[in-house]
């Protein structure tokens, strides 16, 4: 056990592996909301070759909240970047249209870009648009 | 030696080893941070799923009781054969689409029901029968959602347990041992420095004594 723990490479490799595990399920290519609404089985292909499906009712809710014009600009799934370099668990949304949708779901009248979210916000997002969001873990200096 | 005083086995207590160890502890702390964040998100997801599935299960139970009551009412007006024909011809097809979605690296199932309405003459059946149909539609929808949630709970629970073990190992064993080893090495170097200083002093004294004597 001690030998494993003393090996620096093993700890770094494990950290990389852990980031890979989390981020391997991110989509290879995101799709527009308008495009997904037309699909019979709305889904995207993930990096590990699997699929991430969207609930049709949630897509419709997003369309209702954004309207026709923005539906052609919103890329799904929305990536919530988990900032592990910050002390508190903080999630960041950089995309403008995605931030607008999230603000409307959460009922935020004022917000700025990037939109910072905290675990308390996730509960509401999970209830209404759980299939439209995905988490990405980032770490400065070490890339998965 | 208690668990909190344990140190890592190092081949040679050198300064290079100390630098390496300091770099390693930085990486271990980062790994701990990533795992902890993931654990927070997954635990929240798990708790929310458990809460929702519990609510849904209660709802399904009460709905089933309600539907049974409605069915009994309908059976007092229509014959069982009519009810069966109505149930079989209401939809031309009911398909359960089973896909998957990803929650913080964990693949969980997603079930959606797709119904294709059949063209039946609704006026040929009593109104109570339509109510029964609607009631069971809601139940089936909820049951498919419940199945999805319960499998997700099992999968997320397993992942939470796996991550918690790792977080605990980092928090209670690896990082404290590294910290102790760093402290131990630093103390050893300080001691060595003090010894060197003393040795130099003694050599200096010896040399001055010799030069004065000579």
mmCIF file of C-alpha atoms in Angstrom:
data_model
loop_
_atom_site.group_PDB
_atom_site.id
_atom_site.type_symbol
_atom_site.label_atom_id
_atom_site.label_comp_id
_atom_site.label_asym_id
_atom_site.label_seq_id
_atom_site.Cartn_x
_atom_site.Cartn_y
_atom_site.Cartn_z
ATOM 1 C CA UNK A 1 0.000 0.000 0.000
ATOM 2 C CA UNK A 2 2.769 2.378 0.939
ATOM 3 C CA UNK A 3 4.516 1.851 -2.382
ATOM 4 C CA UNK A 4 1.379 2.786 -4.284
ATOM 5 C CA UNK A 5 0.839 5.841 -2.171
ATOM 6 C CA UNK A 6 4.399 7.020 -2.541
ATOM 7 C CA UNK A 7 4.324 6.822 -6.303
ATOM 8 C CA UNK A 8 3.608 10.294 -7.609
ATOM 9 C CA UNK A 9 2.749 9.083 -11.098
ATOM 10 C CA UNK A 10 0.077 6.773 -9.776
ATOM 11 C CA UNK A 11 -1.705 9.589 -7.934
ATOM 12 C CA UNK A 12 -1.570 11.862 -10.990
ATOM 13 C CA UNK A 13 -2.672 9.038 -13.270
ATOM 14 C CA UNK A 14 -5.552 8.333 -10.921
ATOM 15 C CA UNK A 15 -6.563 11.996 -10.942
ATOM 16 C CA UNK A 16 -6.495 12.033 -14.743
ATOM 17 C CA UNK A 17 -8.472 8.800 -14.840
ATOM 18 C CA UNK A 18 -11.064 10.192 -12.447
ATOM 19 C CA UNK A 19 -11.497 13.285 -14.626
ATOM 20 C CA UNK A 20 -11.784 11.055 -17.668
ATOM 21 C CA UNK A 21 -14.512 8.961 -15.997
ATOM 22 C CA UNK A 22 -16.523 12.090 -15.268
ATOM 23 C CA UNK A 23 -15.964 13.780 -18.574
ATOM 24 C CA UNK A 24 -16.160 10.771 -20.905
ATOM 25 C CA UNK A 25 -19.927 11.065 -20.877
ATOM 26 C CA UNK A 26 -19.885 14.577 -22.301
ATOM 27 C CA UNK A 27 -21.376 14.882 -25.780
ATOM 28 C CA UNK A 28 -19.171 14.553 -28.845
ATOM 29 C CA UNK A 29 -21.281 17.137 -30.617
ATOM 30 C CA UNK A 30 -24.120 19.139 -29.162
ATOM 31 C CA UNK A 31 -27.358 19.713 -31.042
ATOM 32 C CA UNK A 32 -29.663 22.689 -31.381
ATOM 33 C CA UNK A 33 -32.959 22.659 -29.494
ATOM 34 C CA UNK A 34 -34.873 23.216 -32.740
ATOM 35 C CA UNK A 35 -33.097 20.237 -34.282
ATOM 36 C CA UNK A 36 -33.832 17.983 -31.283
ATOM 37 C CA UNK A 37 -37.505 18.921 -31.301
ATOM 38 C CA UNK A 38 -37.770 17.520 -34.824
ATOM 39 C CA UNK A 39 -36.129 14.200 -33.904
ATOM 40 C CA UNK A 40 -38.247 11.160 -33.080
ATOM 41 C CA UNK A 41 -35.834 10.058 -30.351
ATOM 42 C CA UNK A 42 -33.956 13.206 -29.319
ATOM 43 C CA UNK A 43 -30.438 12.274 -28.251
ATOM 44 C CA UNK A 44 -26.736 13.081 -28.585
ATOM 45 C CA UNK A 45 -23.764 10.729 -28.832
ATOM 46 C CA UNK A 46 -21.343 10.900 -25.913
ATOM 47 C CA UNK A 47 -17.542 10.615 -25.949
ATOM 48 C CA UNK A 48 -17.654 7.011 -24.720
ATOM 49 C CA UNK A 49 -19.927 6.043 -27.616
ATOM 50 C CA UNK A 50 -23.111 5.909 -25.554
ATOM 51 C CA UNK A 51 -26.209 8.027 -25.941
ATOM 52 C CA UNK A 52 -27.688 10.744 -23.828
ATOM 53 C CA UNK A 53 -31.414 11.017 -24.390
ATOM 54 C CA UNK A 54 -33.583 14.038 -23.743
ATOM 55 C CA UNK A 55 -37.083 13.963 -22.366
ATOM 56 C CA UNK A 56 -39.474 15.408 -24.938
ATOM 57 C CA UNK A 57 -41.538 17.201 -22.296
ATOM 58 C CA UNK A 58 -38.391 19.035 -21.112
ATOM 59 C CA UNK A 59 -37.475 20.029 -24.656
ATOM 60 C CA UNK A 60 -40.957 21.445 -25.078
ATOM 61 C CA UNK A 61 -40.638 23.354 -21.810
ATOM 62 C CA UNK A 62 -37.339 24.856 -22.982
ATOM 63 C CA UNK A 63 -38.978 25.836 -26.268
ATOM 64 C CA UNK A 64 -41.854 27.502 -24.428
ATOM 65 C CA UNK A 65 -39.476 29.427 -22.189
ATOM 66 C CA UNK A 66 -37.171 30.570 -24.981
ATOM 67 C CA UNK A 67 -39.409 31.010 -27.981
ATOM 68 C CA UNK A 68 -38.856 30.234 -31.630
ATOM 69 C CA UNK A 69 -35.847 32.477 -32.276
ATOM 70 C CA UNK A 70 -33.709 31.329 -29.341
ATOM 71 C CA UNK A 71 -34.640 27.682 -29.890
ATOM 72 C CA UNK A 72 -32.484 27.899 -32.994
ATOM 73 C CA UNK A 73 -29.543 29.114 -30.917
ATOM 74 C CA UNK A 74 -29.598 26.889 -27.842
ATOM 75 C CA UNK A 75 -27.137 24.002 -27.938
ATOM 76 C CA UNK A 76 -28.059 20.993 -25.814
ATOM 77 C CA UNK A 77 -27.142 19.485 -23.434
ATOM 78 C CA UNK A 78 -26.278 22.579 -21.406
ATOM 79 C CA UNK A 79 -22.835 22.099 -19.920
ATOM 80 C CA UNK A 80 -22.562 23.115 -16.287
ATOM 81 C CA UNK A 81 -18.868 23.522 -15.622
ATOM 82 C CA UNK A 82 -17.987 22.434 -12.087
ATOM 83 C CA UNK A 83 -15.144 24.661 -10.877
ATOM 84 C CA UNK A 84 -13.051 22.460 -8.642
ATOM 85 C CA UNK A 85 -10.453 25.184 -8.101
ATOM 86 C CA UNK A 86 -12.895 27.240 -6.039
ATOM 87 C CA UNK A 87 -13.468 26.594 -2.358
ATOM 88 C CA UNK A 88 -17.222 26.058 -2.584
ATOM 89 C CA UNK A 89 -18.886 23.781 -5.133
ATOM 90 C CA UNK A 90 -19.571 26.249 -7.915
ATOM 91 C CA UNK A 91 -20.992 25.643 -11.355
ATOM 92 C CA UNK A 92 -20.555 28.017 -14.266
ATOM 93 C CA UNK A 93 -22.659 28.511 -17.385
ATOM 94 C CA UNK A 94 -20.840 30.434 -20.091
ATOM 95 C CA UNK A 95 -23.291 30.090 -22.962
ATOM 96 C CA UNK A 96 -25.567 33.117 -23.275
ATOM 97 C CA UNK A 97 -28.733 31.345 -24.431
ATOM 98 C CA UNK A 98 -28.246 28.504 -21.928
ATOM 99 C CA UNK A 99 -27.835 31.067 -19.137
ATOM 100 C CA UNK A 100 -31.058 32.735 -20.266
ATOM 101 C CA UNK A 101 -32.945 29.421 -20.112
ATOM 102 C CA UNK A 102 -31.533 28.562 -16.693
ATOM 103 C CA UNK A 103 -32.363 32.032 -15.368
ATOM 104 C CA UNK A 104 -35.932 31.633 -16.587
ATOM 105 C CA UNK A 105 -36.245 28.162 -15.067
ATOM 106 C CA UNK A 106 -34.904 29.454 -11.753
ATOM 107 C CA UNK A 107 -36.964 32.616 -11.969
ATOM 108 C CA UNK A 108 -33.952 34.941 -11.825
ATOM 109 C CA UNK A 109 -34.873 38.360 -13.129
ATOM 110 C CA UNK A 110 -31.279 39.648 -13.170
ATOM 111 C CA UNK A 111 -28.147 37.721 -13.989
ATOM 112 C CA UNK A 112 -24.728 38.223 -15.476
ATOM 113 C CA UNK A 113 -22.524 36.175 -17.733
ATOM 114 C CA UNK A 114 -20.968 33.814 -16.774
ATOM 115 C CA UNK A 115 -23.850 32.602 -14.663
ATOM 116 C CA UNK A 116 -22.693 31.123 -11.365
ATOM 117 C CA UNK A 117 -24.798 28.359 -9.866
ATOM 118 C CA UNK A 118 -24.590 26.666 -6.483
ATOM 119 C CA UNK A 119 -25.882 23.253 -5.324
ATOM 120 C CA UNK A 120 -29.076 24.862 -4.014
ATOM 121 C CA UNK A 121 -30.017 25.908 -7.584
ATOM 122 C CA UNK A 122 -29.505 22.416 -8.931
ATOM 123 C CA UNK A 123 -32.546 21.050 -7.140
ATOM 124 C CA UNK A 124 -34.866 23.258 -9.193
ATOM 125 C CA UNK A 125 -32.999 22.494 -12.420
ATOM 126 C CA UNK A 126 -33.191 18.759 -11.700
ATOM 127 C CA UNK A 127 -36.943 18.969 -11.255
ATOM 128 C CA UNK A 128 -37.602 20.810 -14.501
ATOM 129 C CA UNK A 129 -34.789 20.158 -16.968
ATOM 130 C CA UNK A 130 -32.801 17.215 -15.619
ATOM 131 C CA UNK A 131 -32.053 15.669 -19.017
ATOM 132 C CA UNK A 132 -31.060 18.994 -20.593
ATOM 133 C CA UNK A 133 -28.076 19.534 -18.288
ATOM 134 C CA UNK A 134 -24.736 17.801 -17.938
ATOM 135 C CA UNK A 135 -21.800 18.374 -15.607
ATOM 136 C CA UNK A 136 -18.230 18.907 -16.763
ATOM 137 C CA UNK A 137 -15.413 18.861 -14.220
ATOM 138 C CA UNK A 138 -12.505 21.146 -14.920
ATOM 139 C CA UNK A 139 -9.176 21.464 -13.225
ATOM 140 C CA UNK A 140 -6.526 23.998 -14.058
ATOM 141 C CA UNK A 141 -3.186 22.521 -15.027
ATOM 142 C CA UNK A 142 -4.376 18.955 -15.483
ATOM 143 C CA UNK A 143 -6.327 18.014 -18.555
ATOM 144 C CA UNK A 144 -8.346 14.834 -18.735
ATOM 145 C CA UNK B 1 2.352 4.815 16.160
ATOM 146 C CA UNK B 2 -1.201 6.153 15.891
ATOM 147 C CA UNK B 3 -2.877 6.535 12.519
ATOM 148 C CA UNK B 4 -2.498 10.301 12.643
ATOM 149 C CA UNK B 5 1.243 10.125 13.200
ATOM 150 C CA UNK B 6 1.995 7.596 10.485
ATOM 151 C CA UNK B 7 4.327 8.618 7.713
ATOM 152 C CA UNK B 8 5.033 7.294 4.249
ATOM 153 C CA UNK B 9 7.987 5.029 3.642
ATOM 154 C CA UNK B 10 10.665 7.031 1.835
ATOM 155 C CA UNK B 11 13.810 5.558 0.381
ATOM 156 C CA UNK B 12 16.130 8.419 1.411
ATOM 157 C CA UNK B 13 15.278 11.541 3.386
ATOM 158 C CA UNK B 14 16.600 14.042 0.854
ATOM 159 C CA UNK B 15 15.502 17.528 -0.169
ATOM 160 C CA UNK B 16 14.509 16.231 -3.594
ATOM 161 C CA UNK B 17 12.221 13.742 -1.880
ATOM 162 C CA UNK B 18 10.656 16.613 0.075
ATOM 163 C CA UNK B 19 10.067 18.661 -3.096
ATOM 164 C CA UNK B 20 8.496 15.611 -4.772
ATOM 165 C CA UNK B 21 6.306 15.015 -1.763
ATOM 166 C CA UNK B 22 5.113 18.630 -1.720
ATOM 167 C CA UNK B 23 4.182 18.337 -5.388
ATOM 168 C CA UNK B 24 2.387 15.059 -4.691
ATOM 169 C CA UNK B 25 0.338 16.459 -1.843
ATOM 170 C CA UNK B 26 -0.805 19.270 -4.145
ATOM 171 C CA UNK B 27 -2.066 16.697 -6.669
ATOM 172 C CA UNK B 28 -3.707 14.643 -3.918
ATOM 173 C CA UNK B 29 -5.515 17.747 -2.643
ATOM 174 C CA UNK B 30 -6.751 18.520 -6.156
ATOM 175 C CA UNK B 31 -7.975 14.956 -6.573
ATOM 176 C CA UNK B 32 -9.715 15.221 -3.216
ATOM 177 C CA UNK B 33 -11.434 18.438 -4.350
ATOM 178 C CA UNK B 34 -12.657 16.867 -7.623
ATOM 179 C CA UNK B 35 -13.960 13.784 -5.856
ATOM 180 C CA UNK B 36 -15.618 15.808 -3.132
ATOM 181 C CA UNK B 37 -17.413 18.057 -5.644
ATOM 182 C CA UNK B 38 -18.591 15.018 -7.546
ATOM 183 C CA UNK B 39 -19.711 13.397 -4.336
ATOM 184 C CA UNK B 40 -21.732 16.492 -3.387
ATOM 185 C CA UNK B 41 -23.475 16.583 -6.773
ATOM 186 C CA UNK B 42 -24.158 12.844 -6.828
ATOM 187 C CA UNK B 43 -25.389 12.767 -3.235
ATOM 188 C CA UNK B 44 -27.760 15.645 -3.941
ATOM 189 C CA UNK B 45 -28.992 13.859 -7.034
ATOM 190 C CA UNK B 46 -29.463 10.639 -5.055
ATOM 191 C CA UNK B 47 -31.375 12.315 -2.226
ATOM 192 C CA UNK B 48 -33.608 14.155 -4.669
ATOM 193 C CA UNK B 49 -34.297 10.902 -6.563
ATOM 194 C CA UNK B 50 -35.108 9.003 -3.366
ATOM 195 C CA UNK B 51 -37.481 11.754 -2.261
ATOM 196 C CA UNK B 52 -39.209 11.936 -5.641
ATOM 197 C CA UNK B 53 -39.483 8.162 -6.023
ATOM 198 C CA UNK B 54 -41.012 7.875 -2.568
ATOM 199 C CA UNK B 55 -43.594 10.523 -3.471
ATOM 200 C CA UNK B 56 -44.270 8.822 -6.793
ATOM 201 C CA UNK B 57 -44.655 5.393 -5.181
ATOM 202 C CA UNK B 58 -47.235 6.797 -2.755
ATOM 203 C CA UNK B 59 -48.991 8.507 -5.658
ATOM 204 C CA UNK B 60 -49.056 5.276 -7.704
ATOM 205 C CA UNK B 61 -50.553 3.372 -4.767
ATOM 206 C CA UNK B 62 -53.321 5.923 -4.249
ATOM 207 C CA UNK B 63 -53.948 6.160 -7.992
ATOM 208 C CA UNK B 64 -54.266 2.386 -8.265
ATOM 209 C CA UNK B 65 -56.873 2.371 -5.493
ATOM 210 C CA UNK B 66 -58.725 5.183 -7.276
ATOM 211 C CA UNK B 67 -58.574 3.378 -10.645
ATOM 212 C CA UNK B 68 -59.853 0.129 -9.110
ATOM 213 C CA UNK B 69 -62.824 2.052 -7.718
ATOM 214 C CA UNK B 70 -63.518 3.640 -11.094
ATOM 215 C CA UNK B 71 -63.193 0.255 -12.796
ATOM 216 C CA UNK B 72 -65.752 -1.250 -10.424
ATOM 217 C CA UNK B 73 -68.095 1.642 -11.220
ATOM 218 C CA UNK B 74 -67.570 1.072 -14.938
ATOM 219 C CA UNK B 75 -68.175 -2.651 -14.579
ATOM 220 C CA UNK B 76 -71.560 -1.931 -13.051
ATOM 221 C CA UNK B 77 -72.553 -0.277 -16.337
ATOM 222 C CA UNK B 78 -70.546 -2.237 -18.950
ATOM 223 C CA UNK B 79 -69.757 -5.926 -19.207
ATOM 224 C CA UNK B 80 -66.151 -7.169 -18.699
ATOM 225 C CA UNK B 81 -66.009 -7.983 -22.439
ATOM 226 C CA UNK B 82 -66.784 -4.372 -23.381
ATOM 227 C CA UNK B 83 -64.150 -3.133 -20.934
ATOM 228 C CA UNK B 84 -61.597 -5.508 -22.457
ATOM 229 C CA UNK B 85 -62.416 -4.461 -26.015
ATOM 230 C CA UNK B 86 -62.167 -0.799 -25.002
ATOM 231 C CA UNK B 87 -58.794 -1.392 -23.269
ATOM 232 C CA UNK B 88 -57.395 -3.265 -26.264
ATOM 233 C CA UNK B 89 -58.548 -0.848 -28.937
ATOM 234 C CA UNK B 90 -57.882 2.476 -27.197
ATOM 235 C CA UNK B 91 -54.347 2.786 -28.568
ATOM 236 C CA UNK B 92 -53.006 1.283 -31.747
ATOM 237 C CA UNK B 93 -49.615 0.909 -30.050
ATOM 238 C CA UNK B 94 -47.914 1.672 -26.749
ATOM 239 C CA UNK B 95 -44.120 1.668 -26.871
ATOM 240 C CA UNK B 96 -41.692 2.056 -24.019
ATOM 241 C CA UNK B 97 -38.560 3.781 -25.290
ATOM 242 C CA UNK B 98 -35.647 2.883 -23.060
ATOM 243 C CA UNK B 99 -32.619 5.106 -23.451
ATOM 244 C CA UNK B 100 -30.001 6.450 -21.123
ATOM 245 C CA UNK B 101 -28.840 9.750 -19.752
ATOM 246 C CA UNK B 102 -25.742 10.720 -17.854
ATOM 247 C CA UNK B 103 -25.582 12.252 -14.382
ATOM 248 C CA UNK B 104 -22.088 13.417 -13.386
ATOM 249 C CA UNK B 105 -20.445 10.469 -15.118
ATOM 250 C CA UNK B 106 -23.030 7.857 -14.130
ATOM 251 C CA UNK B 107 -25.194 6.370 -16.851
ATOM 252 C CA UNK B 108 -28.786 5.986 -15.713
ATOM 253 C CA UNK B 109 -31.832 4.791 -17.677
ATOM 254 C CA UNK B 110 -34.472 7.021 -19.212
ATOM 255 C CA UNK B 111 -37.877 5.577 -20.040
ATOM 256 C CA UNK B 112 -40.458 7.328 -22.169
ATOM 257 C CA UNK B 113 -43.834 6.004 -23.161
ATOM 258 C CA UNK B 114 -45.096 6.623 -26.653
ATOM 259 C CA UNK B 115 -48.749 6.022 -27.376
ATOM 260 C CA UNK B 116 -50.423 6.089 -30.742
ATOM 261 C CA UNK B 117 -54.120 6.884 -30.491
ATOM 262 C CA UNK B 118 -56.413 4.540 -32.353
ATOM 263 C CA UNK B 119 -59.497 5.740 -34.198
ATOM 264 C CA UNK B 120 -62.307 4.351 -32.101
ATOM 265 C CA UNK B 121 -65.847 5.554 -31.703
ATOM 266 C CA UNK B 122 -65.750 7.042 -28.212
ATOM 267 C CA UNK B 123 -69.495 7.620 -28.199
ATOM 268 C CA UNK B 124 -69.994 3.842 -28.283
ATOM 269 C CA UNK B 125 -68.593 3.521 -24.761
ATOM 270 C CA UNK B 126 -69.914 4.957 -21.491
ATOM 271 C CA UNK B 127 -68.214 7.994 -19.958
ATOM 272 C CA UNK B 128 -67.106 6.080 -16.859
ATOM 273 C CA UNK B 129 -64.999 3.820 -19.061
ATOM 274 C CA UNK B 130 -63.106 6.822 -20.457
ATOM 275 C CA UNK B 131 -62.347 7.915 -16.914
ATOM 276 C CA UNK B 132 -60.980 4.465 -16.112
ATOM 277 C CA UNK B 133 -58.818 4.627 -19.244
ATOM 278 C CA UNK B 134 -57.433 8.032 -18.327
ATOM 279 C CA UNK B 135 -56.747 6.914 -14.770
ATOM 280 C CA UNK B 136 -54.775 3.837 -15.863
ATOM 281 C CA UNK B 137 -52.885 5.920 -18.456
ATOM 282 C CA UNK B 138 -51.572 8.114 -15.662
ATOM 283 C CA UNK B 139 -50.682 5.057 -13.566
ATOM 284 C CA UNK B 140 -48.709 3.438 -16.394
ATOM 285 C CA UNK B 141 -46.869 6.712 -17.040
ATOM 286 C CA UNK B 142 -45.979 6.982 -13.350
ATOM 287 C CA UNK B 143 -44.913 3.335 -13.075
ATOM 288 C CA UNK B 144 -42.490 3.693 -15.989
ATOM 289 C CA UNK B 145 -41.057 6.822 -14.340
ATOM 290 C CA UNK B 146 -40.802 5.000 -11.032
ATOM 291 C CA UNK B 147 -38.905 2.106 -12.619
ATOM 292 C CA UNK B 148 -36.487 4.588 -14.172
ATOM 293 C CA UNK B 149 -35.977 6.340 -10.829
ATOM 294 C CA UNK B 150 -35.447 3.181 -8.806
ATOM 295 C CA UNK B 151 -32.793 1.810 -11.151
ATOM 296 C CA UNK B 152 -31.116 5.242 -11.133
ATOM 297 C CA UNK B 153 -31.084 5.174 -7.317
ATOM 298 C CA UNK B 154 -29.252 1.815 -7.310
ATOM 299 C CA UNK B 155 -26.671 3.026 -9.857
ATOM 300 C CA UNK B 156 -26.087 6.382 -8.206
ATOM 301 C CA UNK B 157 -25.904 4.761 -4.779
ATOM 302 C CA UNK B 158 -23.141 2.399 -5.908
ATOM 303 C CA UNK B 159 -21.161 5.299 -7.382
ATOM 304 C CA UNK B 160 -21.635 7.433 -4.254
ATOM 305 C CA UNK B 161 -20.310 4.555 -2.119
ATOM 306 C CA UNK B 162 -17.289 4.124 -4.410
ATOM 307 C CA UNK B 163 -16.421 7.829 -4.361
ATOM 308 C CA UNK B 164 -17.006 8.143 -0.622
ATOM 309 C CA UNK B 165 -14.456 5.353 -0.003
ATOM 310 C CA UNK B 166 -11.886 7.195 -2.085
ATOM 311 C CA UNK B 167 -12.616 10.576 -0.509
ATOM 312 C CA UNK B 168 -12.262 9.043 2.953
ATOM 313 C CA UNK B 169 -9.002 7.331 1.996
ATOM 314 C CA UNK B 170 -7.596 10.627 0.744
ATOM 315 C CA UNK B 171 -8.958 12.654 3.647
ATOM 316 C CA UNK B 172 -8.051 10.322 6.489
ATOM 317 C CA UNK B 173 -5.058 8.343 5.284
ATOM 318 C CA UNK B 174 -3.146 9.625 2.283
ATOM 319 C CA UNK B 175 -3.167 13.392 2.844
ATOM 320 C CA UNK B 176 -2.484 13.230 6.628
ATOM 321 C CA UNK B 177 0.366 10.755 6.036
ATOM 322 C CA UNK B 178 1.860 13.016 3.408
ATOM 323 C CA UNK B 179 1.559 16.006 5.739
ATOM 324 C CA UNK B 180 3.230 14.032 8.521
ATOM 325 C CA UNK B 181 6.026 12.922 6.213
ATOM 326 C CA UNK B 182 6.639 16.511 5.074
ATOM 327 C CA UNK B 183 6.756 17.632 8.711
ATOM 328 C CA UNK B 184 9.108 14.761 9.543
ATOM 329 C CA UNK B 185 11.453 15.585 6.649
ATOM 330 C CA UNK B 186 11.492 19.288 7.467
ATOM 331 C CA UNK B 187 12.331 18.537 11.106
ATOM 332 C CA UNK B 188 15.048 16.125 10.032
ATOM 333 C CA UNK B 189 16.639 18.773 7.783
ATOM 334 C CA UNK B 190 16.482 21.390 10.517
ATOM 335 C CA UNK B 191 18.141 18.953 12.889
ATOM 336 C CA UNK B 192 20.811 18.150 10.323
ATOM 337 C CA UNK B 193 21.432 21.869 9.812
ATOM 338 C CA UNK B 194 21.828 22.401 13.527
ATOM 339 C CA UNK B 195 24.230 19.454 13.735
ATOM 340 C CA UNK B 196 26.271 20.871 10.841
ATOM 341 C CA UNK B 197 26.447 24.256 12.517
ATOM 342 C CA UNK B 198 27.651 22.687 15.739
ATOM 343 C CA UNK B 199 30.212 20.602 13.894
ATOM 344 C CA UNK B 200 31.515 23.669 12.057
ATOM 345 C CA UNK B 201 31.772 25.566 15.345
ATOM 346 C CA UNK B 202 33.761 22.756 16.917
ATOM 347 C CA UNK B 203 36.079 22.497 13.894
ATOM 348 C CA UNK B 204 36.595 26.258 14.005
ATOM 349 C CA UNK B 205 37.363 26.108 17.717
ATOM 350 C CA UNK B 206 39.791 23.222 17.155
ATOM 351 C CA UNK B 207 41.538 25.106 14.352
ATOM 352 C CA UNK B 208 41.885 28.297 16.425
ATOM 353 C CA UNK B 209 43.157 26.263 19.373
ATOM 354 C CA UNK B 210 45.719 24.561 17.119
ATOM 355 C CA UNK B 211 46.872 27.833 15.535
ATOM 356 C CA UNK B 212 47.231 29.446 18.995
ATOM 357 C CA UNK B 213 49.075 26.402 20.352
ATOM 358 C CA UNK B 214 51.373 26.156 17.318
#
